[in-house]
Short mmCIF file of C-alpha atoms and ligand atoms in Angstrom, two decimals:
data_model
loop_
_atom_site.label_atom_id
_atom_site.label_comp_id
_atom_site.label_asym_id
_atom_site.label_seq_id
_atom_site.Cartn_x
_atom_site.Cartn_y
_atom_site.Cartn_z
CA UNK A 28 -1.81 0.53 -20.01
CA UNK A 29 -5.50 1.28 -20.27
CA UNK A 30 -5.43 3.50 -17.21
CA UNK A 31 -2.73 5.68 -18.64
CA UNK A 32 -4.42 6.01 -21.97
CA UNK A 33 -7.66 7.18 -20.43
CA UNK A 34 -6.71 9.26 -17.44
CA UNK A 35 -2.97 9.46 -17.48
CA UNK A 36 -3.27 12.59 -19.54
CA UNK A 37 -2.64 15.05 -16.70
CA UNK A 38 0.88 14.71 -15.45
CA UNK A 39 2.39 12.40 -18.00
CA UNK A 40 1.34 14.42 -21.01
CA UNK A 41 2.09 17.66 -19.22
CA UNK A 42 5.60 16.37 -18.65
CA UNK A 43 5.94 15.51 -22.30
CA UNK A 44 5.47 19.16 -23.22
CA UNK A 45 8.81 20.13 -21.69
CA UNK A 46 10.76 17.30 -23.19
CA UNK A 47 11.04 15.72 -26.59
CA UNK A 48 8.73 12.87 -27.51
CA UNK A 49 11.28 10.12 -26.79
CA UNK A 50 12.35 11.23 -23.34
CA UNK A 51 10.73 10.02 -20.13
CA UNK A 52 9.87 12.17 -17.10
CA UNK A 53 13.01 10.67 -15.53
CA UNK A 54 15.16 12.14 -18.33
CA UNK A 55 13.47 15.50 -17.90
CA UNK A 56 14.32 15.51 -14.19
CA UNK A 57 17.98 14.77 -14.90
CA UNK A 58 18.07 17.83 -17.16
CA UNK A 59 16.29 19.95 -14.54
CA UNK A 60 18.56 18.82 -11.71
CA UNK A 61 21.77 19.21 -13.74
CA UNK A 62 21.43 22.98 -13.51
CA UNK A 63 19.86 23.23 -10.04
CA UNK A 64 21.68 24.81 -7.11
CA UNK A 65 19.78 22.65 -4.60
CA UNK A 66 18.92 19.01 -5.28
CA UNK A 67 16.51 17.37 -2.85
CA UNK A 68 16.72 13.60 -3.25
CA UNK A 69 13.51 11.64 -2.74
CA UNK A 70 14.24 7.97 -2.09
CA UNK A 71 11.32 5.71 -2.83
CA UNK A 72 10.26 2.08 -3.08
CA UNK A 73 8.40 2.11 -6.41
CA UNK A 74 9.85 -0.65 -8.55
CA UNK A 75 7.47 -0.53 -11.51
CA UNK A 76 8.06 1.78 -14.47
CA UNK A 77 4.45 2.98 -14.43
CA UNK A 78 4.53 4.12 -10.80
CA UNK A 79 7.98 5.65 -11.28
CA UNK A 80 6.65 7.60 -14.27
CA UNK A 81 3.73 8.99 -12.29
CA UNK A 82 6.04 10.09 -9.48
CA UNK A 83 8.64 11.48 -11.87
CA UNK A 84 6.01 13.41 -13.80
CA UNK A 85 4.88 15.01 -10.54
CA UNK A 86 8.47 16.00 -9.77
CA UNK A 87 8.92 17.44 -13.28
CA UNK A 88 5.88 19.66 -12.77
CA UNK A 89 7.10 20.76 -9.35
CA UNK A 90 10.61 21.44 -10.59
CA UNK A 91 9.24 23.83 -13.18
CA UNK A 92 8.05 25.99 -10.26
CA UNK A 93 11.09 25.51 -8.03
CA UNK A 94 13.50 28.16 -9.29
CA UNK A 95 17.08 26.99 -8.89
CA UNK A 96 16.09 23.90 -6.90
CA UNK A 97 14.85 20.47 -7.89
CA UNK A 98 13.44 17.25 -6.48
CA UNK A 99 15.15 14.10 -7.69
CA UNK A 100 13.23 10.84 -7.09
CA UNK A 101 15.63 7.90 -6.74
CA UNK A 102 14.30 4.30 -6.68
CA UNK A 103 15.88 2.17 -3.95
CA UNK A 104 14.32 -1.22 -4.67
CA UNK A 105 11.17 -2.33 -2.85
CA UNK A 106 9.94 -0.88 0.43
CA UNK A 107 12.04 -3.18 2.61
CA UNK A 108 15.16 -2.50 0.56
CA UNK A 109 14.38 1.20 0.89
CA UNK A 110 14.25 1.07 4.69
CA UNK A 111 17.47 -0.99 4.79
CA UNK A 112 19.21 1.56 2.56
CA UNK A 113 17.93 4.46 4.62
CA UNK A 114 19.32 2.93 7.81
CA UNK A 115 22.66 2.45 6.05
CA UNK A 116 22.50 6.10 4.94
CA UNK A 117 22.04 7.19 8.56
CA UNK A 118 25.15 5.30 9.53
CA UNK A 119 27.10 6.71 6.57
CA UNK A 120 25.87 10.26 7.23
CA UNK A 121 24.56 10.59 3.67
CA UNK A 122 20.82 10.89 3.99
CA UNK A 123 18.41 12.04 1.27
CA UNK A 124 16.15 15.06 1.83
CA UNK A 125 13.05 12.87 1.94
CA UNK A 126 11.84 9.29 1.64
CA UNK A 127 8.78 7.08 1.76
CA UNK A 128 8.10 5.51 5.15
CA UNK A 129 5.50 3.26 6.72
CA UNK A 130 4.27 4.37 10.14
CA UNK A 131 6.52 1.82 11.86
CA UNK A 132 9.47 3.09 9.83
CA UNK A 133 8.78 6.58 11.13
CA UNK A 134 8.81 5.21 14.68
CA UNK A 135 12.18 3.60 14.00
CA UNK A 136 13.71 6.66 12.31
CA UNK A 137 12.45 8.74 15.23
CA UNK A 138 14.33 6.52 17.66
CA UNK A 139 17.43 7.31 15.62
CA UNK A 140 16.47 11.03 15.83
CA UNK A 141 16.55 11.41 12.06
CA UNK A 142 13.15 12.77 11.04
CA UNK A 143 12.25 16.44 10.87
CA UNK A 144 9.18 18.09 12.36
CA UNK A 145 7.12 18.77 9.25
CA UNK A 146 4.86 21.32 10.91
CA UNK A 147 7.80 23.55 11.64
CA UNK A 148 8.95 23.19 8.02
CA UNK A 149 5.61 24.58 6.88
CA UNK A 150 4.01 21.37 5.61
CA UNK A 151 0.26 21.92 5.64
CA UNK A 152 -2.24 19.22 6.56
CA UNK A 153 -5.46 21.21 6.75
CA UNK A 154 -7.12 19.46 3.80
CA UNK A 155 -5.55 16.05 4.18
CA UNK A 156 -7.35 12.90 5.30
CA UNK A 157 -7.36 13.19 9.05
CA UNK A 158 -6.79 9.51 9.82
CA UNK A 159 -3.77 9.36 7.60
CA UNK A 160 -2.33 12.48 9.17
CA UNK A 161 -2.91 11.13 12.69
CA UNK A 162 -1.09 7.93 11.79
CA UNK A 163 2.02 9.90 10.84
CA UNK A 164 1.83 12.06 13.98
CA UNK A 165 3.78 10.94 17.04
CA UNK A 166 3.40 12.65 20.43
CA UNK A 167 1.51 15.46 18.77
CA UNK A 168 4.25 16.18 16.21
CA UNK A 169 3.78 15.62 12.49
CA UNK A 170 6.67 13.60 11.06
CA UNK A 171 5.19 12.36 7.82
CA UNK A 172 2.49 13.18 5.31
CA UNK A 173 0.32 10.58 3.60
CA UNK A 174 1.68 10.38 0.09
CA UNK A 175 0.66 7.04 -1.39
CA UNK A 176 -1.71 5.29 0.99
CA UNK A 177 -3.57 2.20 -0.22
CA UNK A 178 -6.35 -0.02 1.04
CA UNK A 179 -7.01 -3.61 0.11
CA UNK A 180 -10.02 -4.39 -2.07
CA UNK A 181 -11.54 -7.53 -3.55
CA UNK A 182 -10.64 -8.13 -7.18
CA UNK A 183 -12.55 -10.83 -9.02
CA UNK A 184 -13.21 -12.44 -12.37
CA UNK A 185 -16.77 -11.65 -13.41
CA UNK A 186 -16.65 -14.06 -16.33
CA UNK A 187 -15.73 -17.03 -14.16
CA UNK A 188 -18.62 -16.36 -11.79
CA UNK A 189 -20.97 -16.05 -14.73
CA UNK A 190 -19.69 -19.25 -16.31
CA UNK A 191 -20.51 -21.24 -13.19
CA UNK A 192 -23.60 -19.26 -12.33
CA UNK A 193 -22.12 -18.23 -8.99
CA UNK A 194 -23.16 -15.15 -7.00
CA UNK A 195 -20.84 -12.36 -5.92
CA UNK A 196 -20.26 -13.20 -2.24
CA UNK A 197 -21.42 -10.67 0.34
CA UNK A 198 -19.75 -12.00 3.49
CA UNK A 199 -16.60 -13.94 4.37
CA UNK A 200 -18.74 -16.98 5.03
CA UNK A 201 -20.41 -16.75 1.63
CA UNK A 202 -17.04 -16.07 0.07
CA UNK A 203 -15.71 -19.39 1.40
CA UNK A 204 -18.73 -21.22 0.03
CA UNK A 205 -18.58 -19.59 -3.41
CA UNK A 206 -14.81 -20.19 -3.60
CA UNK A 207 -15.33 -23.88 -2.81
CA UNK A 208 -18.20 -24.32 -5.29
CA UNK A 209 -16.53 -22.51 -8.15
CA UNK A 210 -13.17 -24.22 -7.53
CA UNK A 211 -14.85 -27.63 -7.58
CA UNK A 212 -16.55 -26.81 -10.88
CA UNK A 213 -13.47 -25.17 -12.42
CA UNK A 214 -11.21 -28.02 -11.28
CA UNK A 215 -8.68 -25.56 -9.79
CA UNK A 216 -8.51 -23.26 -6.75
CA UNK A 217 -10.00 -19.91 -7.68
CA UNK A 218 -9.08 -17.80 -4.64
CA UNK A 219 -5.51 -16.69 -5.19
CA UNK A 220 -3.58 -15.20 -2.32
CA UNK A 221 -0.09 -14.31 -1.24
CA UNK A 222 0.66 -16.16 2.02
CA UNK A 223 1.67 -12.88 3.61
CA UNK A 224 1.01 -10.70 6.62
CA UNK A 225 -0.94 -8.41 4.28
CA UNK A 226 -3.44 -11.05 3.11
CA UNK A 227 -3.76 -12.39 6.63
CA UNK A 228 -4.53 -8.87 7.90
CA UNK A 229 -7.40 -8.48 5.42
CA UNK A 230 -9.11 -11.51 6.94
CA UNK A 231 -8.06 -10.85 10.53
CA UNK A 232 -9.21 -7.21 10.49
CA UNK A 233 -12.41 -8.11 8.63
CA UNK A 234 -13.26 -10.58 11.39
CA UNK A 235 -12.85 -7.74 13.89
CA UNK A 236 -9.28 -8.56 14.94
CA UNK A 237 -6.99 -6.06 16.68
CA UNK A 238 -3.21 -6.41 16.94
CA UNK A 239 -2.95 -4.40 20.13
CA UNK A 240 -4.93 -4.38 23.32
CA UNK A 241 -4.15 -1.74 25.93
CA UNK A 242 -0.97 -0.92 24.02
CA UNK A 243 0.28 -4.52 24.10
CA UNK A 244 0.95 -6.50 20.95
CA UNK A 245 -1.02 -9.73 20.75
CA UNK A 246 -0.63 -11.86 17.66
CA UNK A 247 -2.21 -15.06 18.99
CA UNK A 248 -5.76 -13.89 19.64
CA UNK A 249 -8.76 -16.17 19.07
CA UNK A 250 -9.68 -13.99 16.08
CA UNK A 251 -6.16 -14.44 14.70
CA UNK A 252 -6.45 -18.21 14.93
CA UNK A 253 -9.87 -18.05 13.29
CA UNK A 254 -8.54 -15.89 10.41
CA UNK A 255 -5.58 -18.17 9.72
CA UNK A 256 -7.78 -21.24 9.98
CA UNK A 257 -10.25 -19.74 7.50
CA UNK A 258 -7.44 -19.48 4.97
CA UNK A 259 -6.00 -22.92 5.78
CA UNK A 260 -9.43 -24.52 5.36
CA UNK A 261 -9.80 -23.03 1.89
CA UNK A 262 -6.36 -24.31 0.93
CA UNK A 263 -7.21 -27.77 2.25
CA UNK A 264 -10.47 -27.70 0.27
CA UNK A 265 -8.49 -26.88 -2.88
CA UNK A 266 -10.36 -23.60 -3.14
CA UNK A 267 -7.41 -21.29 -2.41
CA UNK A 268 -4.03 -21.19 -4.09
CA UNK A 269 -0.98 -19.58 -2.47
CA UNK A 270 1.00 -17.40 -4.88
CA UNK A 271 4.45 -17.63 -3.38
CA UNK A 272 6.41 -15.35 -5.65
CA UNK A 273 5.56 -12.25 -7.64
CA UNK A 274 2.42 -10.15 -7.76
CA UNK A 275 -0.91 -11.87 -8.39
CA UNK A 276 -1.67 -9.29 -11.08
CA UNK A 277 1.36 -10.55 -13.01
CA UNK A 278 -0.02 -14.09 -13.21
CA UNK A 279 -3.72 -13.72 -14.01
CA UNK A 280 -5.30 -16.49 -16.08
CA UNK A 281 -8.86 -17.58 -16.76
CA UNK A 282 -8.91 -19.80 -13.66
CA UNK A 283 -8.21 -16.78 -11.46
CA UNK A 284 -11.36 -16.08 -9.48
CA UNK A 285 -10.67 -13.78 -6.54
CA UNK A 286 -7.97 -11.99 -4.59
CA UNK A 287 -7.74 -9.53 -1.71
CA UNK A 288 -5.05 -7.12 -2.79
CA UNK A 289 -3.83 -3.54 -2.51
CA UNK A 290 -5.65 -0.82 -4.41
CA UNK A 291 -2.23 0.12 -5.81
CA UNK A 292 -2.66 -3.02 -7.92
CA UNK A 293 -5.68 -1.57 -9.74
CA UNK A 294 -3.87 -0.29 -12.86
CA UNK A 295 -1.92 -3.57 -13.05
CA UNK A 296 -5.01 -5.76 -12.69
CA UNK A 297 -6.90 -3.67 -15.22
CA UNK A 298 -4.25 -3.88 -17.88
CA UNK A 299 -3.46 -7.57 -17.28
CA UNK A 300 -6.98 -9.01 -17.03
CA UNK A 301 -8.20 -10.68 -20.20
CA UNK A 302 -11.57 -11.17 -18.50
CA UNK A 303 -14.13 -8.74 -17.10
CA UNK A 304 -12.54 -7.54 -13.91
CA UNK A 305 -14.69 -6.78 -10.88
CA UNK A 306 -13.47 -4.62 -8.00
CA UNK A 307 -15.47 -4.36 -4.78
CA UNK A 308 -14.83 -3.57 -1.13
CA UNK A 309 -13.67 -6.59 0.89
CA UNK A 310 -16.27 -8.96 2.29
CA UNK A 311 -16.73 -8.84 6.04
CA UNK A 312 -18.66 -10.58 8.77
CA UNK A 313 -22.00 -8.96 7.88
CA UNK A 314 -23.75 -8.54 4.54
CA UNK A 315 -23.84 -4.92 3.42
CA UNK A 316 -20.91 -3.92 5.64
CA UNK A 317 -17.49 -4.11 3.98
CA UNK A 318 -14.67 -5.95 5.63
CA UNK A 319 -11.80 -3.98 7.10
CA UNK A 320 -8.85 -3.43 4.78
CA UNK A 321 -5.26 -3.03 5.80
CA UNK A 322 -3.93 0.44 5.06
CA UNK A 323 -0.58 0.13 3.31
CA UNK A 324 1.49 2.37 1.07
CA UNK A 325 3.63 5.07 2.57
CA UNK A 326 4.02 8.55 3.97
CA UNK A 327 6.87 10.85 3.09
CA UNK A 328 9.28 12.02 5.76
CA UNK A 329 11.95 14.72 5.61
CA UNK A 330 15.30 14.04 7.25
CA UNK A 331 16.93 16.32 9.79
CA UNK A 332 20.39 15.71 8.39
CA UNK A 333 19.50 17.22 5.02
CA UNK A 334 20.65 20.83 4.73
CA UNK A 335 18.20 23.69 5.29
CA UNK A 336 17.82 24.47 1.58
CA UNK A 337 17.03 20.83 0.78
CA UNK A 338 14.52 20.61 3.61
CA UNK A 339 12.79 23.73 2.36
CA UNK A 340 12.49 22.34 -1.19
CA UNK A 341 11.24 19.02 0.17
CA UNK A 342 8.54 20.75 2.24
CA UNK A 343 7.49 22.82 -0.79
CA UNK A 344 7.31 19.66 -2.88
CA UNK A 345 5.07 17.94 -0.34
CA UNK A 346 2.70 20.91 -0.23
CA UNK A 347 2.63 20.88 -4.03
CA UNK A 348 1.98 17.13 -4.23
CA UNK A 349 -0.87 17.33 -1.77
CA UNK A 350 -2.76 20.08 -3.57
CA UNK A 351 -6.19 18.80 -4.60
CA UNK A 352 -5.44 18.47 -8.31
CA UNK A 353 -2.05 16.85 -7.93
CA UNK A 354 -3.36 14.51 -5.26
CA UNK A 355 -6.27 13.54 -7.54
CA UNK A 356 -4.02 12.87 -10.53
CA UNK A 357 -1.50 10.88 -8.52
CA UNK A 358 -4.16 8.78 -6.80
CA UNK A 359 -6.23 8.02 -9.87
CA UNK A 360 -3.19 7.11 -11.95
CA UNK A 361 -1.94 4.70 -9.32
CA UNK A 362 -4.98 3.34 -7.46
CA UNK A 363 -3.92 4.96 -4.18
CA UNK A 364 -6.43 6.70 -1.92
CA UNK A 365 -6.29 10.48 -2.47
CA UNK A 366 -4.44 12.12 0.42
CA UNK A 367 -6.33 15.36 -0.04
CA UNK A 368 -9.97 15.60 1.04
CA UNK A 369 -10.45 18.06 -1.80
CA UNK A 370 -9.21 15.71 -4.53
CA UNK A 371 -12.67 14.29 -5.20
CA UNK A 372 -13.95 17.77 -6.10
CA UNK A 373 -11.52 18.19 -8.98
CA UNK A 374 -12.50 17.72 -12.65
CA UNK A 375 -9.62 15.23 -13.01
CA UNK A 376 -11.08 13.01 -10.29
CA UNK A 377 -14.64 13.32 -11.55
CA UNK A 378 -13.81 12.37 -15.11
CA UNK A 379 -11.64 9.48 -13.91
CA UNK A 380 -14.35 7.97 -11.74
CA UNK A 381 -16.79 8.16 -14.64
CA UNK A 382 -14.47 6.15 -16.85
CA UNK A 383 -13.23 3.86 -14.09
CA UNK A 384 -16.19 3.06 -11.82
CA UNK A 385 -14.13 0.30 -10.12
CA UNK A 386 -12.21 3.02 -8.30
CA UNK A 387 -15.34 3.79 -6.27
CA UNK A 388 -14.61 0.58 -4.33
CA UNK A 389 -11.26 2.05 -3.27
CA UNK A 390 -12.86 5.26 -2.03
CA UNK A 391 -15.55 3.36 -0.14
CA UNK A 392 -13.08 0.88 1.35
CA UNK A 393 -10.98 3.70 2.76
CA UNK A 394 -13.74 4.25 5.34
CA UNK A 395 -13.40 0.62 6.43
CA UNK A 396 -9.70 0.24 7.02
CA UNK A 397 -7.13 -0.04 9.76
CA UNK A 398 -3.41 0.15 10.43
CA UNK A 399 -0.81 -2.29 11.59
CA UNK A 400 0.99 -1.32 14.83
CA UNK A 401 3.15 1.82 14.71
CA UNK A 402 6.04 0.30 16.61
CA UNK A 403 9.64 0.44 15.48
CA UNK A 404 10.11 -3.34 15.44
CA UNK A 405 6.95 -3.99 13.40
CA UNK A 406 8.67 -4.38 10.02
CA UNK A 407 10.82 -7.19 11.47
CA UNK A 408 7.80 -8.70 13.20
CA UNK A 409 5.47 -8.61 10.17
CA UNK A 410 8.00 -10.15 7.77
CA UNK A 411 10.42 -12.28 9.77
CA UNK A 412 8.05 -13.51 12.46
CA UNK A 413 4.35 -13.31 11.58
CA UNK A 414 4.71 -14.00 7.85
CA UNK A 415 7.11 -16.89 8.42
CA UNK A 416 4.60 -18.49 10.76
CA UNK A 417 1.69 -17.85 8.37
CA UNK A 418 3.64 -19.61 5.62
CA UNK A 419 4.37 -22.60 7.89
CA UNK A 420 0.70 -22.94 8.73
CA UNK A 421 -0.40 -22.60 5.11
CA UNK A 422 2.17 -25.23 4.12
CA UNK A 423 0.50 -27.56 6.63
CA UNK A 424 3.51 -27.73 8.93
CA UNK A 425 1.75 -26.23 11.95
CA UNK A 426 -1.69 -25.62 13.33
CA UNK A 427 -2.96 -22.04 13.22
CA UNK A 428 -2.69 -21.83 16.99
CA UNK A 429 0.87 -23.18 17.12
CA UNK A 430 1.93 -20.78 14.39
CA UNK A 431 0.49 -17.71 16.11
CA UNK A 432 1.70 -18.81 19.56
CA UNK A 433 5.20 -19.08 18.11
CA UNK A 434 4.83 -15.68 16.46
CA UNK A 435 3.72 -14.15 19.76
CA UNK A 436 6.64 -15.68 21.68
CA UNK A 437 9.16 -14.55 19.06
CA UNK A 438 7.67 -11.04 18.94
CA UNK A 439 7.85 -10.76 22.72
CA UNK A 440 11.47 -11.90 22.70
CA UNK A 441 12.30 -9.33 20.05
CA UNK A 442 10.48 -6.51 21.82
CA UNK A 443 12.17 -7.38 25.11
CA UNK A 444 15.56 -7.25 23.40
CA UNK A 445 16.20 -10.97 23.98
CA UNK A 446 16.61 -11.52 20.23
CA UNK A 447 17.53 -9.33 17.28
C1 FGO B 507 2.89 -3.56 0.20
C2 FGO B 507 4.10 -3.87 2.07
C3 FGO B 507 5.28 -3.16 4.10
C4 FGO B 507 4.93 -2.79 5.40
C5 FGO B 507 3.12 -3.31 4.35
C6 FGO B 507 5.97 -2.40 6.29
C7 FGO B 507 7.51 -2.76 4.49
C8 FGO B 507 3.49 -5.22 1.83
C9 FGO B 507 2.69 -5.02 0.54
C10 FGO B 507 4.56 -6.25 1.51
O1 FGO B 507 1.98 0.63 -1.78
P1 FGO B 507 1.29 -0.65 -1.66
O2 FGO B 507 -0.16 -0.66 -1.39
O3 FGO B 507 1.52 -1.50 -2.98
C11 FGO B 507 2.80 -1.68 -3.57
C12 FGO B 507 2.97 -0.61 -4.63
C13 FGO B 507 4.41 -0.18 -4.80
O4 FGO B 507 5.23 -1.24 -5.17
O5 FGO B 507 2.43 -1.16 -5.82
C14 FGO B 507 1.96 -2.48 -5.61
N1 FGO B 507 2.19 -3.26 -6.84
C15 FGO B 507 3.35 -3.11 -7.55
C16 FGO B 507 3.55 -3.81 -8.72
C17 FGO B 507 2.55 -4.71 -9.17
O6 FGO B 507 2.67 -5.38 -10.18
N2 FGO B 507 1.40 -4.82 -8.42
C18 FGO B 507 1.20 -4.12 -7.25
O7 FGO B 507 0.17 -4.28 -6.59
C19 FGO B 507 2.77 -2.94 -4.41
O8 FGO B 507 2.20 -4.01 -3.71
O9 FGO B 507 2.02 -1.50 -0.56
C20 FGO B 507 1.67 -2.85 -0.33
C21 FGO B 507 3.30 -5.93 -0.48
C22 FGO B 507 4.72 -6.26 0.00
O10 FGO B 507 5.58 -5.22 -0.39
O11 FGO B 507 5.13 -7.52 -0.46
O12 FGO B 507 3.23 -2.97 1.42
N3 FGO B 507 4.14 -3.48 3.47
N4 FGO B 507 3.58 -2.89 5.53
N5 FGO B 507 6.56 -3.14 3.64
N6 FGO B 507 8.78 -2.76 4.10
N7 FGO B 507 7.24 -2.40 5.79
O13 FGO B 507 5.74 -2.07 7.46
#
């Protein structure tokens, strides 16, 4: 991976100094934890080897400082599988010390009274991005820290635009026009998208949409209909292609033109693209003002049911991870937004941004970004309800309005306890 070769030096190479050349950071952790008196499990939703290596290398470095304790990252499948397994662990009474959690997951785990107050465990937030910290704070209590938070950005194929003499679009309206023109000339849809709640949110938020008004969830707003229609029109014009399985970055070809995707995809896009890759903030309603990205990626929570020694190690690990240098290395190796405000002052960050100017789009986009609702049923709503309806509309089975009206009705039924 290009990104690793250039900037991966920090943690990955550092890890290699404690182990032999053939072993991975994961092997090193096993050795560290085998002799530890306290093992703090960290359940996570990273499925790719590269992200797992970055996380494991961080744990290796921490473990070297942790005396007779260790942090043991354990992959649990993707994010949804992770939250399912965590809920099963609550029921079985075998919870890990810590885990990744979206804001809505925190709300749900709080209802089950499972998450620990991080402030009282000594987790410090003084130099962390305020918005991220606020999003993991409920009723004034900190329950999570931003660990790997992403924003969506616009990835594009510079060569394709050049080939057809097309401009880089500056607004959503221009984007639609350029996508149509280039697709017509290329003979294939050039805007690739996952028909998901995430892609929909990029357009919806960029058009000024809000999921909640006065604390009430509203999925079928006029802006929502407009956002879905915008996407449906591009599909109908053969300018947009739904990617229905797998990551877009795993399928890039020379007819790929554009996508709106998580910044955590940056290392994957960079290593997969056989063309000149462009990365810019999302397009919005007005030229010169970026669109509004969806904030994704997760926080880390500590569980109450872990024992006191494990909780203490977990809290120490979070403070370690969020130090400026470690935050900078983690973020730049993965494409996530640095959690620490001080990360950008570090030499690691500065040298990375020089070699990888695309990452500037991620940093800029972070100022133009928003969250999905922090309600405990949101995971079910975003996947089982909203996304199902988005897919129906994209497949031409429903109008945008019918799809979002159905989503609203189903969400209300779920929230009122009429359905599960
Ligand atoms: C993913 C998911 C949620 C929720 C949003 C929620 C649950 C979305 C979206 C559904 O950390 P992010 O930015 O990116 C992910 C990261 C770890 O896997 O790396 C990205 N990745 C991995 C491999 C690859 O080849 N390319 C690549 O980009 C991966 O997307 O999180 C974005 C994608 C989704 O998982 O399909 O967050 N999401 N809100 N998931 N369960 N609950 O509330």
